[in-house]
Coordinates of C-alpha atoms in Angstrom, one line a residue:
X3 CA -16.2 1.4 -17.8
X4 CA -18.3 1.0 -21.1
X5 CA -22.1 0.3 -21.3
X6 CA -23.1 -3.4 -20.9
X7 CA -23.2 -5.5 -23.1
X8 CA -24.2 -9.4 -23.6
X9 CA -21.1 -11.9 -23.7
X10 CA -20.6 -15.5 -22.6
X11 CA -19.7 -16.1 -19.2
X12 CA -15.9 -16.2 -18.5
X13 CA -13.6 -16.2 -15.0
X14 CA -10.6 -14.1 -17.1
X15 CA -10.9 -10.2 -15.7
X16 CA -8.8 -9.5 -19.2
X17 CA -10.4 -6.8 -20.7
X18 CA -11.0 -6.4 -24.4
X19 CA -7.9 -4.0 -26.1
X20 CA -10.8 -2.6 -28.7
X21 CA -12.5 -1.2 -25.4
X22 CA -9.3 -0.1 -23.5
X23 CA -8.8 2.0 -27.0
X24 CA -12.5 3.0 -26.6
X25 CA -12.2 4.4 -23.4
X26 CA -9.0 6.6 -24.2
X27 CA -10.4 8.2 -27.0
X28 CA -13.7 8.8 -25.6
X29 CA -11.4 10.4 -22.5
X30 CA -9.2 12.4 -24.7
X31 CA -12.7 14.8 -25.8
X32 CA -12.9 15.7 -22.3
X33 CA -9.2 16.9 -21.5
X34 CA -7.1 19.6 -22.6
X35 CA -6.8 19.9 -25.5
X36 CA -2.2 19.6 -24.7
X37 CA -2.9 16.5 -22.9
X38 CA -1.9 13.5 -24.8
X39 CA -3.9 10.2 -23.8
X40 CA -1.3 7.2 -24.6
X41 CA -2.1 3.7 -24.6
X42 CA 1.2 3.5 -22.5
X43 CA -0.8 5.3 -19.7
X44 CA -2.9 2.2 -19.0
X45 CA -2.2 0.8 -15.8
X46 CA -4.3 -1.8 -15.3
X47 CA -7.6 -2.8 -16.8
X48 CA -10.1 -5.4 -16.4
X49 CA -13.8 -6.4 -17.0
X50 CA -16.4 -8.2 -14.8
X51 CA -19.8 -9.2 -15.3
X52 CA -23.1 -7.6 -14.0
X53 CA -25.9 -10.5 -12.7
X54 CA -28.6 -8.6 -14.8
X55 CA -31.9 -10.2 -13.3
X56 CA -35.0 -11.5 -14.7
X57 CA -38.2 -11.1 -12.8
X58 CA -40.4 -14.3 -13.0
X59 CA -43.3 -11.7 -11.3
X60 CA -42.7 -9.4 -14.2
X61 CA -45.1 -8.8 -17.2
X62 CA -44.4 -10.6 -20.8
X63 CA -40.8 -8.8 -22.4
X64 CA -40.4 -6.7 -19.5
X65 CA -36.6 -5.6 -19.5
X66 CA -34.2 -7.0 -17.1
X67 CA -33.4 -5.2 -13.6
X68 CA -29.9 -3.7 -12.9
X69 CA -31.4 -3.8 -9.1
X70 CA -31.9 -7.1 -7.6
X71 CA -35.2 -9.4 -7.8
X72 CA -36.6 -10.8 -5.1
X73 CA -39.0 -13.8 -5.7
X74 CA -40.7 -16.9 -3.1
X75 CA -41.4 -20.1 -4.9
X76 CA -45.7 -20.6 -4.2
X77 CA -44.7 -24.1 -4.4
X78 CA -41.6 -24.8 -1.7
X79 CA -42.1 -21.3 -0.4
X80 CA -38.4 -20.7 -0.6
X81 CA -37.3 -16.9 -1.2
X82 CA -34.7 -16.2 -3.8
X83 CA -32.7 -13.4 -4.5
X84 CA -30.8 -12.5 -7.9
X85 CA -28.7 -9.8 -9.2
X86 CA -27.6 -6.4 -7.2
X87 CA -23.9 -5.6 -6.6
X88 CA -21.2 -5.7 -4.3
X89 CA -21.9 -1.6 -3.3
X90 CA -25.7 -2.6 -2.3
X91 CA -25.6 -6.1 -0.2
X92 CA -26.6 -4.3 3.1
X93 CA -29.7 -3.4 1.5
X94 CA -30.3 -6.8 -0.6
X95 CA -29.8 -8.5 2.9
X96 CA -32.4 -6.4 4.9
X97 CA -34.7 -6.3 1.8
X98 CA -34.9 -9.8 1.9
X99 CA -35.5 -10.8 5.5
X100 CA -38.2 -7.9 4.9
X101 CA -39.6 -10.1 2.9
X102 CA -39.1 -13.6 4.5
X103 CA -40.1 -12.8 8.2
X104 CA -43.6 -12.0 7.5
X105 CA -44.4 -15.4 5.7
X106 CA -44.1 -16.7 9.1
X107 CA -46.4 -16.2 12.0
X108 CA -44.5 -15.1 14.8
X109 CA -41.7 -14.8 13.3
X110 CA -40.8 -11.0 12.8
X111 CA -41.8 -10.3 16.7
X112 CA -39.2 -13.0 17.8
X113 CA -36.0 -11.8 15.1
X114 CA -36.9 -8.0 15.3
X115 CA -35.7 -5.9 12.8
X116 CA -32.8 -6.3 10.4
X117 CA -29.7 -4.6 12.0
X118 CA -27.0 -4.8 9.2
X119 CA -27.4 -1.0 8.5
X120 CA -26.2 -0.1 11.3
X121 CA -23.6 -3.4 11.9
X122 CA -20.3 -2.5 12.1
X123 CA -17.8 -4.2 9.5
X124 CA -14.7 -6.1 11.0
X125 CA -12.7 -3.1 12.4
X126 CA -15.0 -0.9 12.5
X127 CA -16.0 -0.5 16.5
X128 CA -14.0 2.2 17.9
X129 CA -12.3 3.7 15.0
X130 CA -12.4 7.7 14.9
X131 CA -10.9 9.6 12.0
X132 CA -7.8 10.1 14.2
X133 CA -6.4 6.3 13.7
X134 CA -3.3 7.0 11.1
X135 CA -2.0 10.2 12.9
X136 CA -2.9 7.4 16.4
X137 CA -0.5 4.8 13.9
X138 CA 2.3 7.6 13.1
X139 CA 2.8 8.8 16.9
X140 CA 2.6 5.3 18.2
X141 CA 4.1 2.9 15.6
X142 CA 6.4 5.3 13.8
X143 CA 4.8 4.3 10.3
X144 CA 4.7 7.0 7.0
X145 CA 1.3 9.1 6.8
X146 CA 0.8 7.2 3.8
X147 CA 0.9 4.1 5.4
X148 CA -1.0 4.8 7.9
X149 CA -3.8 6.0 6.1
X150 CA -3.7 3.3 4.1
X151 CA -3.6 0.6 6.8
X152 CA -6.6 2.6 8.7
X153 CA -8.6 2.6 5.6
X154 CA -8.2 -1.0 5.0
X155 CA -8.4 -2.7 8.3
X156 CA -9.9 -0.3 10.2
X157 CA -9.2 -0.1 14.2
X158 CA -7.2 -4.0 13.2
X159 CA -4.6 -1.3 11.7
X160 CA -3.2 -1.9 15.2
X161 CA -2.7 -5.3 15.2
X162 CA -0.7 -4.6 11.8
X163 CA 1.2 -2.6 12.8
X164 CA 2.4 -4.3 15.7
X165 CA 3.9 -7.1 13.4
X166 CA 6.1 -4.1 11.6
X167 CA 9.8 -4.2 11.4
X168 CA 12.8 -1.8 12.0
X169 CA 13.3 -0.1 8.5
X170 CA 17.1 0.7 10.0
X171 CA 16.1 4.3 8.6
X172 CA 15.4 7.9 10.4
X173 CA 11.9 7.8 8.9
X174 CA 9.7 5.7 8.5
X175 CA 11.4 3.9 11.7
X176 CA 8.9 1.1 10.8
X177 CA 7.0 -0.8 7.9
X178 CA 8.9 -2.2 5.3
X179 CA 7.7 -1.0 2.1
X180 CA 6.3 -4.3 0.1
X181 CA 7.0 -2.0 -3.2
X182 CA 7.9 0.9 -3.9
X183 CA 5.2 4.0 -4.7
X184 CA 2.8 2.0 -3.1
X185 CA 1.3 2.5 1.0
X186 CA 1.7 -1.9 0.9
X187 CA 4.1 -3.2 3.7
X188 CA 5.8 -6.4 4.2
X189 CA 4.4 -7.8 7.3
X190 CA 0.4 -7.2 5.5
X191 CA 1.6 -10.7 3.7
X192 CA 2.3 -12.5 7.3
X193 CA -1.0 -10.8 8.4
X194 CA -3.1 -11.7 5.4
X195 CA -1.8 -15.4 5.8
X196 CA -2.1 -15.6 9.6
X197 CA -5.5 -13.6 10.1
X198 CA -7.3 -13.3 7.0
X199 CA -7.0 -16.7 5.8
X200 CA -4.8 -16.1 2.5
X201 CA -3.8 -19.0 0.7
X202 CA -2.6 -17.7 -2.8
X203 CA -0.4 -15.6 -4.1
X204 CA -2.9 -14.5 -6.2
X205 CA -5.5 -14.0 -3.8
X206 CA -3.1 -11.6 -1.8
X207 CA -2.2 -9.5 -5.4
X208 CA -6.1 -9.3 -6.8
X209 CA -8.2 -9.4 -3.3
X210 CA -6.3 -8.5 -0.8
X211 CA -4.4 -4.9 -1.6
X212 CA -5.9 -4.8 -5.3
X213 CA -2.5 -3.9 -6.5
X214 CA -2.9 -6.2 -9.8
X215 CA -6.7 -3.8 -10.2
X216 CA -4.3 -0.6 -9.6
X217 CA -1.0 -1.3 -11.7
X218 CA -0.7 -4.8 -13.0
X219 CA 3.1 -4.2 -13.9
X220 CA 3.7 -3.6 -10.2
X221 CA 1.6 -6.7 -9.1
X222 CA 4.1 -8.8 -11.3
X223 CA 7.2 -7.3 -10.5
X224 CA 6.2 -7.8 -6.7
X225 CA 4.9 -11.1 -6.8
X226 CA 8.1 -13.3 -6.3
X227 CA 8.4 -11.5 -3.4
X228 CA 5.0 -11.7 -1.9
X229 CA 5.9 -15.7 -2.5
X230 CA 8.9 -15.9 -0.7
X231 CA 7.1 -14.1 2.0
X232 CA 4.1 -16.1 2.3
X233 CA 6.1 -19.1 1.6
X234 CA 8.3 -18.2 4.6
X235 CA 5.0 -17.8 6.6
X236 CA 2.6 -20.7 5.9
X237 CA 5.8 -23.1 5.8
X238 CA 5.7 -24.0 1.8
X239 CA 8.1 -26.1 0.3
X240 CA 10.1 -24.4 -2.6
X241 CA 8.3 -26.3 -4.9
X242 CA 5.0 -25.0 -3.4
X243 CA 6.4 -21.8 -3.8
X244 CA 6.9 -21.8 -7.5
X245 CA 3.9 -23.4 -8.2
X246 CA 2.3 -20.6 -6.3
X247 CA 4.5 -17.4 -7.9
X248 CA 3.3 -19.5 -11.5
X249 CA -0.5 -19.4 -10.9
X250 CA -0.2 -15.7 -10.1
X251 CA 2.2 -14.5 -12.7
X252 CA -0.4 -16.4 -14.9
X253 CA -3.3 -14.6 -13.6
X254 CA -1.9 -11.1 -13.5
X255 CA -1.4 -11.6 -17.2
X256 CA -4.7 -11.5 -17.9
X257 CA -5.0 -7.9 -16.5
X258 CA -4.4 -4.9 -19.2
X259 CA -1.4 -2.7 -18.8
X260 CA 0.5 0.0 -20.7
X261 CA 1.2 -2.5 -23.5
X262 CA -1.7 -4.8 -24.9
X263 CA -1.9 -8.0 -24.1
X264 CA -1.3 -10.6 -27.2
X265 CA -1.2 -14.2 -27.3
X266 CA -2.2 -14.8 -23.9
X267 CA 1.0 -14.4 -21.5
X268 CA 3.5 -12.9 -23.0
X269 CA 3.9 -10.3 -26.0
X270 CA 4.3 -12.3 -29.0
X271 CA 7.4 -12.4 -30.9
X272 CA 5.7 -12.5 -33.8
X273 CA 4.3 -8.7 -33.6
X274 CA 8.2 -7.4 -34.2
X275 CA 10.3 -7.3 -36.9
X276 CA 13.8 -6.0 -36.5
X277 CA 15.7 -4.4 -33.5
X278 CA 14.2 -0.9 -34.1
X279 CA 10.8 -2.3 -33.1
X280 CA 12.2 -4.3 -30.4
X281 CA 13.3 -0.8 -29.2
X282 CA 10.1 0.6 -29.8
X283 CA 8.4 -1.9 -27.5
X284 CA 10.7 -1.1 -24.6
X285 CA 10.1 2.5 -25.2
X286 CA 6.7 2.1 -23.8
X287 CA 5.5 5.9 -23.4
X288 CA 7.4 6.6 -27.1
X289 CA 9.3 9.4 -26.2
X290 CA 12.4 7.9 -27.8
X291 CA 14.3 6.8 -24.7
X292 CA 13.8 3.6 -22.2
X293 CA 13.9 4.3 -18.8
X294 CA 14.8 2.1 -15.7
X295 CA 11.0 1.3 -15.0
X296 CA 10.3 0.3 -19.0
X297 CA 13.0 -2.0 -18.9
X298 CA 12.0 -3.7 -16.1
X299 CA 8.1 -3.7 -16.8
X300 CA 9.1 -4.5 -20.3
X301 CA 11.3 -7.5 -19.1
X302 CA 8.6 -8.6 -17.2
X303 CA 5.9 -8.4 -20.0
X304 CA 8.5 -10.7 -22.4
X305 CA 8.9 -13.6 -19.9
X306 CA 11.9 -12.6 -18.7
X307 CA 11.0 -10.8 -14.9
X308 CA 14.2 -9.8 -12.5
X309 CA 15.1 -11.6 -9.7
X310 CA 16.0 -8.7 -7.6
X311 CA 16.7 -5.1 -7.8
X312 CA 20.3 -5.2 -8.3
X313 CA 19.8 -7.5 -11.2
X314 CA 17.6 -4.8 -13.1
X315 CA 19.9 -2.1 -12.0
X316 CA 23.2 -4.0 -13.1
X317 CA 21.3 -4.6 -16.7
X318 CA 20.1 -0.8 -16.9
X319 CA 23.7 0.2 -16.4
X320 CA 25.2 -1.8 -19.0
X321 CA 22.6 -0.2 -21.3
X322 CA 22.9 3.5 -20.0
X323 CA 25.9 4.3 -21.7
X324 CA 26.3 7.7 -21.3
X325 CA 24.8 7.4 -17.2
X326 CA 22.0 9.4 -17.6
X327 CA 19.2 7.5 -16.8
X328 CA 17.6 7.6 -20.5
X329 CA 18.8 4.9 -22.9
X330 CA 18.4 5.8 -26.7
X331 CA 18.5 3.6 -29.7
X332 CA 21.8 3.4 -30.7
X333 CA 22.3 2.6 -26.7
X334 CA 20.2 0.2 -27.2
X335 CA 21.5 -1.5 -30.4
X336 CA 24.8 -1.5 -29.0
X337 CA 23.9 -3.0 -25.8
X338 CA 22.1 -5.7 -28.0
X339 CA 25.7 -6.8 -29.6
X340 CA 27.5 -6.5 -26.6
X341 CA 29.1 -10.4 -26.4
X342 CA 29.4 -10.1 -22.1
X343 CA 26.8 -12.4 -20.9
X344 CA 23.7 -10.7 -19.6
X345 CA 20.8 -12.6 -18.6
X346 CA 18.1 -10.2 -20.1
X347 CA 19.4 -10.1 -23.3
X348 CA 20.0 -13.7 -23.2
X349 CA 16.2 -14.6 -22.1
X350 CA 15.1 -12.1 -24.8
X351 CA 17.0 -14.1 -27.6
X352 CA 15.5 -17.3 -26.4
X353 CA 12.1 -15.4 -25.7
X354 CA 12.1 -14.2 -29.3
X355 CA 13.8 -16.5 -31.2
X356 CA 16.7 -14.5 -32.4
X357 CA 20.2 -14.0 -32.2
X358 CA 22.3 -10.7 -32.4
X359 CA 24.3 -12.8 -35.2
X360 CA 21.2 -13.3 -36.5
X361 CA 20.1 -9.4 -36.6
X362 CA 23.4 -8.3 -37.9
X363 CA 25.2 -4.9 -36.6
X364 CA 25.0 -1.9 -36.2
X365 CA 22.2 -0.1 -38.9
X366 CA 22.2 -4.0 -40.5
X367 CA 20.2 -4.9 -37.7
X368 CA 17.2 -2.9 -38.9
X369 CA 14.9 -4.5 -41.1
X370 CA 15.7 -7.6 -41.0
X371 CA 13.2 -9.9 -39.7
X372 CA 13.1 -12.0 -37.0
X373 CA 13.0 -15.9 -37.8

């Protein structure tokens, strides 16, 4: 991340694009020199806000502390601490019972010492480097997954993994993936809900795995189906359901990705002019081609998000002319003017505001502006 720097308080982790493009260039002087740093290599970004403290102890235009402040009122005698961080709260916590138990005779001889340093977290009592290969030979779960699951929940891993279902494949035999190139299973929603208290779709995409912190495209294109699962497992209506998949899709937008964010939700319509740069957009990495992933990520960033796999697929293939996985312009073009219904291109026009009668054909589509 950058320096800090003073801005009004705000609960949106979008993070500013003139500091994404900050970050990229000041990156690019310390790789090779045949490394290209794209914007389209973003995939995620965020900001948050450090509690910077002010001392009331401290002398006239002292600076604030990026450590936390400890201070007792003379008048109430109540102890307050400010500022600190999420990586330092065992030490804030015994730092300030440090302080507290003495103000009271008696007081540190009856509590004793502070023990959180050596406190285990949830999941922590028992567990021995040897849990995932312990997951793989008993469970029949990917290494992956079982590193993951043991680094996140500890010796609880078990418990997880006890809720896994048959993947009806020679390996993994267990653990539904939740999305692919990603450790996440399927049965971490029912566990989440069930054990850890989730109640949001969001919650389980931000807090929970920290997918929408590691690729926000995948935390969209997954969320539907972390709502049908947690729908199915904290007994939601459907109406509930799509109230929930709304609040999330709403607050992943607000996370950066490989294409900046504009207008709030979606990409704005207003940014393209003609086919060519509607192309462009979809061509995400700019190497002249769309692949299956851009289309659907791209899809997604327009407003117009699959339902299912074999929606995306069936779209890519009607663009793929040629079957080889890359579609190029005039594939694209052509797809564009194709008059059998597709949904994507459909949501598009509506998404847009344009037509293909509108655009014209073939090379007359280019250049004229959208309207």
């Amino acid at each position: 991340g950058t320096t800090d720097r003073k801005g009004p308080p705000e609960s949106t982790p979008e993070a500013p694009e003139e500091e994404i493009k900050w970050l990229l260039s000041e990156a690019e002087k310390y790789l090779a020199n045949d490394l290209k740093v794209r914007r389209s290599d973003v995939l995620s970004a965020w900001q948050g806000y450090r509690p910077l403290a002010s001392d009331p102890n401290a002398a006239p235009g002292a600076p604030v502390s990026r450590d936390h402040v400890i201070s007792t009122n003379p008048d109430t005698g109540i102890t307050f601490i400010t500022g600190g961080k999420w990586t330092t709260y065992r030490e804030m916590a015994e730092d300030v019972l440090d302080r507290v138990l003495p103000t009271k005779e008696g007081l540190a001889e009856k509590a004793g010492p502070c023990l959180t340093e050596k406190r285990p977290l949830r999941g922590g009592v028992g567990y021995t480097k040897n849990v995932p290969v312990q997951l793989v030979q008993e469970f029949g779960v990917s290494e992956e997954t079982a590193k993951h699951l043991a680094r996140t929940y500890g010796m609880n891993a078990f418990d997880v993994c006890k809720m896994t279902r048959p993947t009806g494949k020679a390996w993994p035999r267990f653990g539904s993936i939740l999305i692919e190139g990603f450790p996440y299973l399927e049965c971490e929603v029912d566990y989440a809900c069930k054990k850890e208290m989730t109640c949001t779709v969001t919650d389980f995409l931000t807090l929970r795995t920290r997918l929408a912190f590691l690729n926000s495209a995948a935390a969209m294109e997954v969320a539907p189906k972390v709502a049908d699962l947690m729908a199915k497992s904290l007994g939601w209506s459907r109406r509930e359901r799509n109230r929930q998949l709304a609040e999330a899709q709403k607050a992943l937008t607000q996370f950066g990705g490989s294409v900046p964010l504009q207008d709030g939700c979606k990409i704005s319509a207003h940014t393209l002019s003609d086919l060519h740069a509607l192309f462009e957009a979809f061509d995400r990495d700019g190497n002249g081609y769309v692949d299956y992933e851009e289309m659907k990520i791209m899809a997604t960033q327009f407003g117009a998000p699959f339902k299912s796999e074999k929606e995306a697929m069936a779209t890519f293939k009607t663009m793929d002319a040629d079957n080889n996985g890359r579609v190029n312009e005039d594939e694209f073009v052509t797809w564009w003017h194709n008059k059998e219904h597709d949904k994507l291109r459909k949501d598009l026009g509506k998404t847009v505001g344009f037509s293909s009668d509108k655009l014209g054909k073939g090379s007359k589509s280019r250049g004229v502006m959208f309207g």
